[in-house]
Structure formats: C-alpha cells, structure tokens
Short mmCIF file of C-alpha atoms in Angstrom, two decimals:
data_model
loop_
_atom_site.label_atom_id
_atom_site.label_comp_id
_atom_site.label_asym_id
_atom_site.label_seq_id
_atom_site.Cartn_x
_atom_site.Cartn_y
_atom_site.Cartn_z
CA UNK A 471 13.77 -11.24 6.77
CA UNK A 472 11.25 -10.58 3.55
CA UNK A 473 10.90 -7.20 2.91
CA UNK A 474 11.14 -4.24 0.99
CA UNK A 475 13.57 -1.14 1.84
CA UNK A 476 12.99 2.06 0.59
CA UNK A 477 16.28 5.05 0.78
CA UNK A 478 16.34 7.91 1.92
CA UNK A 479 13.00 7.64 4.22
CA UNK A 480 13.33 11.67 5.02
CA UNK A 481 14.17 14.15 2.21
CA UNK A 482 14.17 18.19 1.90
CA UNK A 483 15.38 19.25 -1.47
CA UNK A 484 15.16 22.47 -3.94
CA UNK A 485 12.78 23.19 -7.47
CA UNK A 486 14.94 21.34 -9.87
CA UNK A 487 17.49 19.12 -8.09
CA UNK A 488 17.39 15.94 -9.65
CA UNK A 489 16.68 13.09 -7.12
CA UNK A 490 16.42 9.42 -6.98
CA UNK A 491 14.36 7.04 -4.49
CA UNK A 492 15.87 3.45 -4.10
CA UNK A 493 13.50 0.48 -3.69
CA UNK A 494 14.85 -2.88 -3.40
CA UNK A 495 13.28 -6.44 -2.52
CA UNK A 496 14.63 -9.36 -1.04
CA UNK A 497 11.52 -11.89 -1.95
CA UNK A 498 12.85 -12.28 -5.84
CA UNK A 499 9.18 -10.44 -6.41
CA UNK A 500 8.51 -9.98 -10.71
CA UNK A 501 6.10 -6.95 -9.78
CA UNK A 502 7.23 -3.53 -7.86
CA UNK A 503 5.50 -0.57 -7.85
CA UNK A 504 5.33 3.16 -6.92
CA UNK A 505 2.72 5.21 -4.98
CA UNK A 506 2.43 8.10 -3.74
CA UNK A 507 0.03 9.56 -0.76
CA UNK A 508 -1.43 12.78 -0.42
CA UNK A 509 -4.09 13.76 2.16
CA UNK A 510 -7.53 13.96 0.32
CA UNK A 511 -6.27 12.01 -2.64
CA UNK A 512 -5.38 8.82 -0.97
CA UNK A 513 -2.66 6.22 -2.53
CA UNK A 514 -2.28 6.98 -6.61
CA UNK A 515 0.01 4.16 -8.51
CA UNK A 516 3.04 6.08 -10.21
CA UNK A 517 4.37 3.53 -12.29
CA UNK A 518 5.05 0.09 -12.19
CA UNK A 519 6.97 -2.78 -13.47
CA UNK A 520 6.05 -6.46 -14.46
CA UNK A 521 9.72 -7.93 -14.60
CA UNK A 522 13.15 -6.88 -15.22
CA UNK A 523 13.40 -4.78 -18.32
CA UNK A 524 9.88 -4.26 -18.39
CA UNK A 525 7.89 -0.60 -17.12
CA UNK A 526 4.19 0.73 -17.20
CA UNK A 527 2.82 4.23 -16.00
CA UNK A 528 0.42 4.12 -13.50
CA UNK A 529 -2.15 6.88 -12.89
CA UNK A 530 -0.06 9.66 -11.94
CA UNK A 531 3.68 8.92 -13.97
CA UNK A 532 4.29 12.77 -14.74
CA UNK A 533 7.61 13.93 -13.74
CA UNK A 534 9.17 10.70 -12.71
CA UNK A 535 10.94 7.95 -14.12
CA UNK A 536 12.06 4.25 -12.96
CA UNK A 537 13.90 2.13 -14.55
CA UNK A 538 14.25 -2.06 -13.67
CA UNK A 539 17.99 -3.15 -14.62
CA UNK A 540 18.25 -6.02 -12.17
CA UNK A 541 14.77 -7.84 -10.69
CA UNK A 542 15.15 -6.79 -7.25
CA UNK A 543 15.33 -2.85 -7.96
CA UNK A 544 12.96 -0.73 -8.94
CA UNK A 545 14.83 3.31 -8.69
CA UNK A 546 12.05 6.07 -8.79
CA UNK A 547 13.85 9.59 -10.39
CA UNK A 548 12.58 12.92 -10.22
CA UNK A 549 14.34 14.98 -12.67
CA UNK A 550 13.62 17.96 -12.10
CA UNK A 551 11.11 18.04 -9.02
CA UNK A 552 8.73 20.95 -8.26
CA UNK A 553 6.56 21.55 -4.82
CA UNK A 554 3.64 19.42 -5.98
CA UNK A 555 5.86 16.36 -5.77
CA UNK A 556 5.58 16.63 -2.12
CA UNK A 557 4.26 13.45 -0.98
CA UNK A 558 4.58 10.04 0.93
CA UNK A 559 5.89 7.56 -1.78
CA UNK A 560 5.64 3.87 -1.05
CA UNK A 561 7.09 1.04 -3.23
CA UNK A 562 5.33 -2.03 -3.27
CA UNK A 563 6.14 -5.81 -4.55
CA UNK A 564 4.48 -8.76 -5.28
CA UNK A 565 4.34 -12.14 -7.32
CA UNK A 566 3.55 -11.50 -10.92
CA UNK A 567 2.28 -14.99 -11.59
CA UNK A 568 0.02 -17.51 -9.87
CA UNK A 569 1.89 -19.69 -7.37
CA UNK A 570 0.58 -21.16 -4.25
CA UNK A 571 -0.10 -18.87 -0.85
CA UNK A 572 -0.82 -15.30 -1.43
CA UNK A 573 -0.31 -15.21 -5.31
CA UNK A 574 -0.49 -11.68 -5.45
CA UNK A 575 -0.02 -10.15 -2.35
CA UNK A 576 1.54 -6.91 -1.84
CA UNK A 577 4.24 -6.13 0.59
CA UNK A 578 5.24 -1.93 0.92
CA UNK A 579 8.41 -0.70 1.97
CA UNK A 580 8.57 1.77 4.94
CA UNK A 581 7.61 4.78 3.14
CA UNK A 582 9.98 8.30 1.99
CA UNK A 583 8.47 11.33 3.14
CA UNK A 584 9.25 14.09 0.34
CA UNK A 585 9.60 18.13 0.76
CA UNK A 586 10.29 19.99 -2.54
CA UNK A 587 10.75 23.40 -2.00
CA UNK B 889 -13.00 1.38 -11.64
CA UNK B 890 -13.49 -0.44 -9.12
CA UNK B 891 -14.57 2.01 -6.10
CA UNK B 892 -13.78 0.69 -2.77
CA UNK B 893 -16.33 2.94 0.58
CA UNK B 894 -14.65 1.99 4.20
CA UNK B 895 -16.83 3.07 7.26
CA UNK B 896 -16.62 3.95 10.07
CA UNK B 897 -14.40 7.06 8.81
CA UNK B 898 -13.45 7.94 12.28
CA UNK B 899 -13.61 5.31 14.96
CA UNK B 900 -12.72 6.65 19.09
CA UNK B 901 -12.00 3.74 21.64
CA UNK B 902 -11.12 3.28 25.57
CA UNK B 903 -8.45 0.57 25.62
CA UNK B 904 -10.09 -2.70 26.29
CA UNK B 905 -13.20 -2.57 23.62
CA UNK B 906 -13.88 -4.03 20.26
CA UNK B 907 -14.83 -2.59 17.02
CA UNK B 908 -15.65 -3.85 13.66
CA UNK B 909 -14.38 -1.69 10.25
CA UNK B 910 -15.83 -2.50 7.13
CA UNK B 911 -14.59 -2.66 3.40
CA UNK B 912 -17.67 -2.75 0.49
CA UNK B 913 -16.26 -3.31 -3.34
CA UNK B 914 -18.00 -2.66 -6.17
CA UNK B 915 -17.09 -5.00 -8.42
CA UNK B 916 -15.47 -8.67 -8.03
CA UNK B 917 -12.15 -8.73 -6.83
CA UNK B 918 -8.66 -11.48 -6.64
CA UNK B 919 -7.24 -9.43 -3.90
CA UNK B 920 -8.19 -7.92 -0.67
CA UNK B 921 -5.30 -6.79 2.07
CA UNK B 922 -5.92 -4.43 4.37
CA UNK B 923 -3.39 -2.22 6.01
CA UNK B 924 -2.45 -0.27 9.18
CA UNK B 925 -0.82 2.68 8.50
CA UNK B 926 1.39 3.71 12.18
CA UNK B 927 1.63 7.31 12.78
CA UNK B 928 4.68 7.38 11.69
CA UNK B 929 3.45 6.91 7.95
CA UNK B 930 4.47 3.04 7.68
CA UNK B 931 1.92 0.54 6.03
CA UNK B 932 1.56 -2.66 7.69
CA UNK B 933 0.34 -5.98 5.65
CA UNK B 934 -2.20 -7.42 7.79
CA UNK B 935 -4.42 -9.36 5.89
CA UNK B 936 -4.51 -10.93 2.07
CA UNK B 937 -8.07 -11.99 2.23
CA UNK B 938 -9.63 -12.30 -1.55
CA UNK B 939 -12.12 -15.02 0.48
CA UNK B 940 -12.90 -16.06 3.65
CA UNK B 941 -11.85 -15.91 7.03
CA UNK B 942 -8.73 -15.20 9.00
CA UNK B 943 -7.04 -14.70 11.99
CA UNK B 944 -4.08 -13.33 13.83
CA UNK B 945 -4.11 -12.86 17.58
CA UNK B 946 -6.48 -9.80 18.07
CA UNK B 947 -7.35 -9.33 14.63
CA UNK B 948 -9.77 -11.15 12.56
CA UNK B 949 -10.69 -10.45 9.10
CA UNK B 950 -13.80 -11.79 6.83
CA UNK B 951 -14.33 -11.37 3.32
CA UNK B 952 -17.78 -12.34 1.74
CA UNK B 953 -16.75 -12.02 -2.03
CA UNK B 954 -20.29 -12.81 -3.43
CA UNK B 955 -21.66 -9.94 -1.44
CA UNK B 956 -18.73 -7.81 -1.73
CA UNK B 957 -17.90 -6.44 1.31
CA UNK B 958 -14.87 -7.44 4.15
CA UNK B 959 -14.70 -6.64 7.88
CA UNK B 960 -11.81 -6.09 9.74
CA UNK B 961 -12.20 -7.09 13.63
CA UNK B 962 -9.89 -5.79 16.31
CA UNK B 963 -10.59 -7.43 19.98
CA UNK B 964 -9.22 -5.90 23.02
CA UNK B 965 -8.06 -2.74 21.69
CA UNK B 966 -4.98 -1.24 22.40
CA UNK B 967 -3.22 1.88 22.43
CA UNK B 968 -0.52 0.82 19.81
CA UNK B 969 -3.77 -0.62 17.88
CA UNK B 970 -4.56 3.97 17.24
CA UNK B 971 -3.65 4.69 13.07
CA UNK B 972 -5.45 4.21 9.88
CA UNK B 973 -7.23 1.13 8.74
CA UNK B 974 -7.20 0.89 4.90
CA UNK B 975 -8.79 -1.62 2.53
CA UNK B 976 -7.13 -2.15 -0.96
CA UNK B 977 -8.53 -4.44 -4.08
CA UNK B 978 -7.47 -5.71 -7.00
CA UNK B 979 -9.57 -6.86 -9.92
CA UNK B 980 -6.73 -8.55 -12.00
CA UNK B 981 -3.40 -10.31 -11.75
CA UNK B 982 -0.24 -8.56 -10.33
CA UNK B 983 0.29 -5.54 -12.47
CA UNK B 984 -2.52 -3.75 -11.49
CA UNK B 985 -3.06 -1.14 -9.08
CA UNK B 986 -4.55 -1.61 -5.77
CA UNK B 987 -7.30 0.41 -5.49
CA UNK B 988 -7.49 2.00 -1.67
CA UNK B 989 -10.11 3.38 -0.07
CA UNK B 990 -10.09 6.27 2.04
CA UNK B 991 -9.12 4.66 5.29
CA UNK B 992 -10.41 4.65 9.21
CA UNK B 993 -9.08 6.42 11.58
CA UNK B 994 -8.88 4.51 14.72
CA UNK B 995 -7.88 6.30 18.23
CA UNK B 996 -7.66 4.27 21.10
CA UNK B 997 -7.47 6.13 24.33
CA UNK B 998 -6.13 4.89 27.60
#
C-alpha cells in the first residue's frame, strides 16, 4: 500500500530533550515535506526537500532540522525543543517532476501530535 | 501569496442531506486537493483537482480554474462524513508549499 508513515504519532517530552520525528515513503516520491498545525494559524511548511541530498526552509524552519540521506526519508529533529513547538506535524510527499496522473499531488502521513513541556 | 477563503466556516447536518463547500483562489493555480481532516487529527487525500470535475462515490468535486474557485459536494451525508474540509493550492511545481485555507467544519448529526 502507497503511503507515508510518520513515528512516534503521540509524544510528551521536556524543554531541551533533543527529539527526532521519522517520515518515510514507500511511492519513491523526490519531494517530502514538513508542516506543522496550530489552531488559528492553520498548516505552516517547516522545511522541505526536492531530492536526496537536497533541503529548503519553509516558512517556519526555526528550531528544527531534517536531513535527506536516502530518498525515501525525510527525519525532522528538534534539538533542543521549547513549549511553542507544541503542534500537529504532518509530513507530506509528492512527485517532483511532471509525469502523467497527479504530477504533483500530495500524500500526508498520519500526523505526530507534540507536547513540550 | 496566494490567499485561499473556504466558506461555509461551520457547516451542521442531519444524516441524510447534502451540502456544497467552496474553495475561491486568488491567483492561478497547478494544484488543488482538498482534504478531510478525522477527529482524530489525520488528513485524508480526497481530491487532486487543478481542473475539472470528479467523482468518488458520495463526493464530487469541481474546479473552475478560469474563475478561480472549487466546490466540494458531499451527497447523503453521514455521520463518519463530521471533521474538517480543507482546500490547499499550489502555484508552482512540487517544491512549493501548499497553501491551506482555514478549513470547514462539518458536523453531521444522527
């Protein structure tokens, strides 16, 4: 089945314990992505990657990192993560280039619900 | 930016009726999906509609690009149908952010 898995979905952690999301795809997407969701604010892009090797920041990239070793992961760290890095984060994938179909459809993983206190 | 309006912003239904949600764009777009997001936070895909018309079972989604604006169609409402309804656009290639908008909240009563 296509889709895109996100680990842990639930997580409670401390001010300052470094953390890292998992994203991985099984549709051999180029282009993943992080979001985050926050009542009021709506989805914001975190950062984002067009292939292997290959990172952007998105709107809202302070106080994480990702890195893209292999094509089909796409890790989002928190270093050091403080309360207002509570949030819903979603990581999305897609085609990077024109193909037939959807070209650039998205597909989200199941979502990791967040608590930094 | 692109700025993407979705109305109604609150929708309340009886099981068994139809509604219509709508998406308006401001600017010319390559990609449309809307979304269901479940109550338990989890965004569904259910339609990439840049153009045009399409359906699956219940649901039923237009997009008229020149006049920039989608609609979103459920039929026969149902209970499990109750979340939010989000539209999401893209002006460029894959790379760039989809742009959401802020979502309807559908509740469908028995």
């Amino acid at each position: 089945e296509a889709q895109v898995t996100q680990n842990p979905r639930y997580l409670i952690t401390v001010t300052g314990k470094k953390l890292t999301v998992t994203c991985s795809q099984n549709m051999n997407h180029e282009y993943m992505s992080w979001y985050r969701q926050d009542p009021g604010l709506g989805l914001r892009q975190i950062y984002y990657s067009m292939n292997v090797e290959v990172t952007d920041k998105g709107d809202v990239p302070e106080g994480y990192k990702v890195s893209r070793k292999e094509k089909r992961n796409f890790p989002l760290i928190l270093e050091s993560p403080s309360p207002n890095q509570t949030s819903l984060y979603f990581c999305a994938s897609s085609l990077a280039f024109r193909t037939s179909g959807n070209p650039y459809e998205q597909y989200f993983g199941p979502g990791t619900r967040l608590t930094v206190t | 930016g692109i700025q993407v309006e979705q109305s109604p912003p609150d929708l309340i239904l009886q099981e068994g009726a139809n509604s219509t949600l709508r998406c308006n764009f401001s600017d010319s777009v390559n990609n449309l999906q809307w979304f269901h997001q479940n109550p338990w936070g989890q965004l569904i895909n259910l339609f990439y509609i840049p153009s045009g018309t399409k359906q699956n079972g219940r649901l039923s989604a237009t997009t008229v690009a020149t006049e920039r604006y989608s609609l979103l169609y459920i039929s026969s409402s149902q209970t499990t149908d109750s979340g939010v309804y989000f539209c999401a656009v893209a002006a460029n290639q894959a790379g760039t952010a989809l742009i959401f908008g802020k979502g309807t909240t559908l509740s469908v009563s028995s």
